[in-house]
Amino acid sequence: MAHDTEVLVLGGGSTGCGIARDLATRGLGVTLLERGNLTHGTTGRMHGLLHSGGRYAVSDQASARECIEENRVLREIAGHCVEETGGLFVQRPEDPDEYFREKLQGCRECDIPATVLSGAEAREIEPYLTNDIERAIQVPDGAVDPFRLCVANAIDAERHGARIETHAEVIDLLREGDDVYGAVVRHESGPGKQAHARPGTTEEITADYVVNATGAWAGQIGAMADLEIAVRPSKGVMTIMNVRQVDTVINRCRPKGDADIIVPHETTAILGTTDDEVSDPDDYPEEQWEVDLLIDTLSELVPILRDARTIRSFWGVRPLYEPPGTGTEDPTDITRDFFLLDHAERDGVDGMTSIVGGKFTTYRLMAEQISDHVCEKLGVRGSCTTAEEPLPGSENLETLLAGMDDFGLRSPIARRSAKRLGSRSQEVLETDEPNPVICACEGVTRAEIRDAISQSGTDLNGVRIRTRASMGNCQGGFCCHAMANELSPEYEEPAVRAALDELFQERWKGERHALWGEQLSQAMLNYALHATTMNRDRDPAARSSALEGRGEDDGETTAAESIDYGAFDAGRGRSAESARERIADGRADAPSRRRDGGADGD
Amino acid sequence: MSDSEPDRPTDDHVPDDEFEPVQVFPDAEEMDLRPGADNCYKCSTCDTNCPVAEVDDEFPGPKFQGPEQWRLKRGDDTDIDPSITKCSNCMRCDHACPSEVPLSQMHNTARGEYVEEHLNKRSLEYVRNRILSNYGTMARIGSKVPRLTNFVMGLSVTKWVNDRVLGITSEREFPKFATETFREWWDERGGAAASRERAREARATSGSESESESESENERKSEDKRVAYFHGDYANYNTPEVAKAMVRVFETFGYEVCVPDQRCSGTPMFANGMLDDARRAARFNVDTFRELVDDGYDVICSCTSCSMALRQEYPELFDFEGTETVAANTYDALEYLRIHEDLEAELAGSDVDAPDFAYHTPCHARNQGLDGQTLEVVDAIGGVEAHDVGDSCSGISGTYGWKTEHYETSMAIGEEMFQHMDSADADTGLTECPTCAMQMEHGTGYEIRHPLEVLEAALSTDVSPDQ
Amino acid sequence: MAIEDDVLVIGGGLAGVTAALSAAEHGDRVRLISYKQSTLRHASGLIDVLGYAPDRGEGESREGDGRSEGPLSDPFDAIPDLPTGHPYERVGLERVREALLFFDAIVGDAYEGGHTPSNALVPTVSGTVKPTARYPASVAPGLASDARSTLLVGFETMPEFDAPLSAAHLRAADVPFPVRGATISFPGELRDDAKRTRYAHILDWDESVDTGTGAGSAPGRAVLAETIRPHLEREARLGLPAVLGEENTGVVRRDLEERLGVDVFEIPMGPPSLPGMRLEDLLYGALEEHGVRVTTGVPVVGCEASDGGRRVDHVLVDRKGQEVPYRADEYVLATGGLVGKGVRSSRDGVTEPIFDCHVPHPEDRYDWFVDDAFGDQPFARFGVAVDRELRPLDAREKPEFENLRAAGGVLGGYDYAAEKSGSGVSLATGYVAGRRAGKEVRR
């Protein structure tokens, strides 16, 4: 029986997207399933460090070597996702000299370029570093945008014929005897890009081979086919600062510990992180002390962090894995290496391999190895080109930036947009239409928002991760609604409203962890704008929709159930009675449906 | 940087934290103001106060030019949107921001960077801006032969050349140079020694009522009542009557005035992004006045842009020794008297024969919390009234309105003030700021006075006429 | 020496101005000191008194039963039932009514709504309707209980208002009138990032703009009217974003109405709000008229007490580094809430920075919020607690100072965003605090 697809990849994080691209470019038919939008899991919840390998140079030199190699590869193939910030391992007076020596030694052994700087030299690079830095090791750390990187992988996979399904949750694996042959998926909104307020459907997708790249969720997927995969999810908190206090990655040079890294990321700096094992990757406590720990500890390196504004915090779950029987107690001791679990070899169940462990920087290498494995399984010959072929958006990047057009935009906005869009800038930003800025914090214009909508539909979180719109200091308070407006007229009013509500709540979720000082004032202003000025918290349309949902199939609501408009002031010298009458008349002269606006919403 | 041995004690040359060899901000141009964006909550109150954004289609407003542009910057970026040169540096955004974003500091620094990185140093624009921002240099030369200079500057050929070649608008009349500068008058009058004598007399006169005023008491007060006058270029070369009024008024209240050597406050240099020029001028002024402050003098300005520069812009942009000290001891003239003297009691019963005034609060006065002050003082003077002409900007903002390309914008901004002056019940203007005065005169043809002149007139019944 | 007055009002928003005006009514010498510009410019310019009864339990989500509670048609009906500590409960129903009359007298015909105790429902920028008690004259023809057909027109370069979408939203809210939307290009050579004040300026002064039809240029209002005309069908009224001038809104509206033969109204927008700015202008005009002395641009940074800490002797004003004393007999604190910065917070807690008044708040920061963005947010209620004379209370519920009263956003115990009560509370408490302060001076 012919299957729907040759390879079914589960998980739209970096690994899944990387595998989809790799296999698709080798000519295989690939379908990728992701339950949220791309990067919904761990990939979207990391600090964005492109490792030089320096962090592993003492404890795990194999990983360190992989990191520096992949670091070089990504600079080449994904220039528009990478910022070459450089990194410093800084030593405070109380940090051990011995470890500093080992770090430097390790870097050299692993072929990681490393230079020792005096404290003064380090502060010349980063003036906000504390005065009592003893010295530092400079390494080629970088910052990477995991969202854009995954999207670029997915776009390239699609260009090579892959099917990418987001908002498509795997609810079961198809297993017959000792053979896994596909998955049952529930589409939250119907196949294709997301459109709100459409009924969900389920679909069975059969495949010659299934790759479980769901990371911290791999155990849950395995369980659907009665396979035990002992991932040990470990949570870590990250706090986003409103501005970049540093332009270089700052690592604390001491043996493992919490709160030891600051990564400049786009317009922000991200503080990381902690390492605590959790039982359920979807449900774990997010607590005040974790955020406070980051700020207090890292302000030992960069003192102005103590009173600086944070705009949100988020937690990610590492997909740690160790082979059965290792028995490591402390999650920080668990290896960061990745494991390829062929369930045929391991459990005697054919048709599926799981990939667990690993780290973002080496996602491409992991994808290459598992793709080799799948090809071998399927008896397909195809060589990997992902280390050489630039990702979409990254082609000709140097030429673009050298002769950059400003597309009629203010210069820093043009610069930031071009960095995000890479070689697609021209195609997206060159427009005769008015192109106002929609998100002023991040400098995102209408053209870029519309381009993202063409990719992700009414999933405004998908638009957000593609453009950074709503990710600045107001956390969407001043632009969520303007972003949603761009969905119209392509999408109808109820869908736009649902999309806005979803984005607004998502933005709130992370901002809750930053609610003091300026961000609390911001939150109150956002709340006032959306509740007081727009009355979105008491939206009468939501009320009408709720009433409709209560079982009135014809969708008609009666005057008695909605607001009694007749009971309110109709203006001096005007009677509200006419409003009552009109309602009683069943609104006989409801507007005709016209092209310029009357068509939506009833 | 060196690829040194790992255990080389690299910081031996740094004895302790007090001595910090790395100058974090070697130049103002390199200041990192991104953290200042932390305070912005995007309310756009700054934008609604920007007189330029309201009339100029090229200017994106202070929110973009300030916190947004800074936040989008990366360490090595030199991108500054060219529209920064459209900002007139009126600083109304500073005054407006409900969340304390250092907007004008961001604008000044960005403008400095823009001029440094992007403006061709051989361009006429650069030359013109340097000429305008170094008005004092031009004035020093011009005022040596004031009549000739006034004649030449008034010639249509001069205006034509200025307009077409340099981009200095021919619409405006160059301010006339006084035939005697304030400093010439001051020196001739006997300088600080003469002032000390007059102040002593004034104290003796007012003290004689209490009978108990002893010589030593007067001496003690002399220690308290010393002010150093920062007159700025304009009051020196163009409106010495204002500077003279300041001196006489302060002496009436028993203050000894000294007038040290000084340079331009730097206001026009900030506004043109000429931060190097501004730094030289500021350093000179801080050095001079710091010593006087240490000797017990307070610094008094009669121009609100000068006091703004000393109090706010210097500490925001420079960190010479004493910058903060000078800033913390600088006052506007009227403000100082209101705080230190019972001005209302002194003015009770005064009667001035003067026309009523249409009063405009300069934006820089507003920024120092000085709005309302002049109206309150004039209110206490008999025989004269001042009518507020609203809180709009005059539009000239120092050198801004002198540039051909900004002239129309400048006049469009000023329109609201002109209309309010026109409808106010007065035919004479009143303001603290010399360039606002130029604009007021240019737009309405009114004669414009300085509040110190009115105060001098009110007090003159008690003052023995002087030269 | 200190700068002396009878009453010193600290804060220049709606509450502060109302307090200053009500204190000045009887001839006292009143000074209003305001640091930066007030949050009036953030607000829609509508005068909400009470739109929804705050009957939800602590932490309860509005998603639940709460949402079925409709808007209040009579705000005064619900005031007697408000919980203890709510600012309206502190001042009492009658004072709220008086304060609104006081407001009506200040603003004259610039505002409407005083003809009825009922709330009006005003179409919002997002296409919902909002209950409010007083509204600018420019908003009046747009009320949702008025059954006349309506065209909304938005501008391509103003992305926060999508007129066709707002119209669809209004229809989904079952408004009793036909409504459509259209998007046009605003006449002239505006850049895509033009500020709202730029739009207003063009209309205010009828600036000459390009007609876009090759016919050269013409006055801005005429060109705007001609651009809108083809979109009008049989509608009786036309709604535009609230940028119809800052100084001459009445003239701009009348001009458009005459040209197009329909009523023209404004839809209040979020910050920056032209109706908010116009209200500010009106209020500051009233201050000048009533002889209130106004000092702006400098912060009050602290206070010195007298009488064994029972009275405020003077406050200190920071004038660019110099601390200048300002003394008065009575003080009104009207510095606003978290947005106006009259209430400040840090990781360590929530404070009132000038007098260090007690601000009740949960110790654990994670008890400051709830998980639903539109839930019953504890932080929205942060502010000082007061006695019935509006004197801030310390942790033992004793007045902090005998001669200090508080008004407006700095007060705690109410969620103005959920209740739609912000302006009403500012008016009522400002009015009462100013009046009491004035009375004490005369005593």
mmCIF file of N, CA and C in Angstrom, chain B residues 375-405:
data_model
loop_
_atom_site.group_PDB
_atom_site.id
_atom_site.type_symbol
_atom_site.label_atom_id
_atom_site.label_comp_id
_atom_site.label_asym_id
_atom_site.label_seq_id
_atom_site.Cartn_x
_atom_site.Cartn_y
_atom_site.Cartn_z
ATOM 1 N N LEU B 375 4.593 85.773 34.803
ATOM 2 C CA LEU B 375 3.240 86.305 34.965
ATOM 3 C C LEU B 375 2.968 86.620 36.428
ATOM 4 N N GLU B 376 3.430 85.728 37.325
ATOM 5 C CA GLU B 376 3.203 85.967 38.748
ATOM 6 C C GLU B 376 3.944 87.213 39.221
ATOM 7 N N VAL B 377 5.160 87.424 38.716
ATOM 8 C CA VAL B 377 5.927 88.596 39.134
ATOM 9 C C VAL B 377 5.295 89.864 38.571
ATOM 10 N N VAL B 378 4.956 89.842 37.292
ATOM 11 C CA VAL B 378 4.340 91.032 36.696
ATOM 12 C C VAL B 378 3.016 91.341 37.389
ATOM 13 N N ASP B 379 2.310 90.291 37.772
ATOM 14 C CA ASP B 379 1.050 90.425 38.490
ATOM 15 C C ASP B 379 1.229 91.259 39.762
ATOM 16 N N ALA B 380 2.403 91.129 40.375
ATOM 17 C CA ALA B 380 2.658 91.837 41.628
ATOM 18 C C ALA B 380 3.088 93.284 41.391
ATOM 19 N N ILE B 381 3.337 93.614 40.126
ATOM 20 C CA ILE B 381 3.770 94.983 39.820
ATOM 21 C C ILE B 381 2.552 95.820 39.454
ATOM 22 N N GLY B 382 2.438 96.975 40.033
ATOM 23 C CA GLY B 382 1.306 97.838 39.716
ATOM 24 C C GLY B 382 1.480 98.513 38.371
ATOM 25 N N GLY B 383 0.378 98.777 37.712
ATOM 26 C CA GLY B 383 0.407 99.582 36.508
ATOM 27 C C GLY B 383 0.727 98.845 35.226
ATOM 28 N N VAL B 384 0.937 97.571 35.331
ATOM 29 C CA VAL B 384 1.276 96.826 34.113
ATOM 30 C C VAL B 384 0.680 95.417 34.164
ATOM 31 N N GLU B 385 0.262 94.965 33.018
ATOM 32 C CA GLU B 385 -0.279 93.607 32.957
ATOM 33 C C GLU B 385 0.409 92.811 31.880
ATOM 34 N N ALA B 386 0.485 91.504 32.100
ATOM 35 C CA ALA B 386 1.036 90.609 31.078
ATOM 36 C C ALA B 386 -0.006 89.551 30.761
ATOM 37 N N HIS B 387 -0.209 89.335 29.461
ATOM 38 C CA HIS B 387 -1.177 88.336 29.030
ATOM 39 C C HIS B 387 -0.427 87.146 28.432
ATOM 40 N N ASP B 388 -0.765 85.976 28.914
ATOM 41 C CA ASP B 388 -0.108 84.768 28.425
ATOM 42 C C ASP B 388 -0.596 84.469 27.011
ATOM 43 N N VAL B 389 0.322 84.172 26.115
ATOM 44 C CA VAL B 389 -0.105 83.870 24.749
ATOM 45 C C VAL B 389 -0.110 82.365 24.477
ATOM 46 N N GLY B 390 -0.255 81.595 25.528
ATOM 47 C CA GLY B 390 -0.426 80.155 25.319
ATOM 48 C C GLY B 390 0.878 79.404 25.395
ATOM 49 N N ASP B 391 0.767 78.092 25.258
ATOM 50 C CA ASP B 391 1.954 77.282 25.523
ATOM 51 C C ASP B 391 2.593 76.759 24.244
ATOM 52 N N SER B 392 2.321 77.409 23.125
ATOM 53 C CA SER B 392 2.934 76.916 21.893
ATOM 54 C C SER B 392 4.389 77.357 21.830
ATOM 55 N N CYS B 393 5.101 76.764 20.885
ATOM 56 C CA CYS B 393 6.521 77.076 20.690
ATOM 57 C C CYS B 393 6.611 78.234 19.717
ATOM 58 N N SER B 394 7.602 79.117 19.909
ATOM 59 C CA SER B 394 7.731 80.255 19.005
ATOM 60 C C SER B 394 8.171 79.787 17.629
ATOM 61 N N GLY B 395 8.870 78.668 17.603
ATOM 62 C CA GLY B 395 9.239 78.081 16.320
ATOM 63 C C GLY B 395 10.646 78.373 15.855
ATOM 64 N N ILE B 396 11.313 79.310 16.500
ATOM 65 C CA ILE B 396 12.626 79.681 15.949
ATOM 66 C C ILE B 396 13.730 78.781 16.503
ATOM 67 N N SER B 397 13.593 78.412 17.767
ATOM 68 C CA SER B 397 14.545 77.503 18.396
ATOM 69 C C SER B 397 15.989 77.847 18.051
ATOM 70 N N GLY B 398 16.381 79.047 18.386
ATOM 71 C CA GLY B 398 17.781 79.435 18.201
ATOM 72 C C GLY B 398 18.114 79.566 16.730
ATOM 73 N N THR B 399 19.050 78.745 16.281
ATOM 74 C CA THR B 399 19.525 78.861 14.903
ATOM 75 C C THR B 399 18.606 78.169 13.906
ATOM 76 N N TYR B 400 17.704 77.350 14.411
ATOM 77 C CA TYR B 400 16.850 76.537 13.545
ATOM 78 C C TYR B 400 16.127 77.374 12.506
ATOM 79 N N GLY B 401 15.436 78.401 12.984
ATOM 80 C CA GLY B 401 14.623 79.219 12.095
ATOM 81 C C GLY B 401 15.436 80.107 11.168
ATOM 82 N N TRP B 402 16.764 80.099 11.361
ATOM 83 C CA TRP B 402 17.633 80.886 10.487
ATOM 84 C C TRP B 402 18.028 80.129 9.236
ATOM 85 N N LYS B 403 17.763 78.827 9.239
ATOM 86 C CA LYS B 403 18.179 78.031 8.082
ATOM 87 C C LYS B 403 17.101 78.128 7.004
ATOM 88 N N THR B 404 17.542 78.368 5.808
ATOM 89 C CA THR B 404 16.597 78.545 4.710
ATOM 90 C C THR B 404 15.621 77.379 4.654
ATOM 91 N N GLU B 405 16.136 76.161 4.828
ATOM 92 C CA GLU B 405 15.269 74.986 4.648
ATOM 93 C C GLU B 405 14.273 74.833 5.803
#
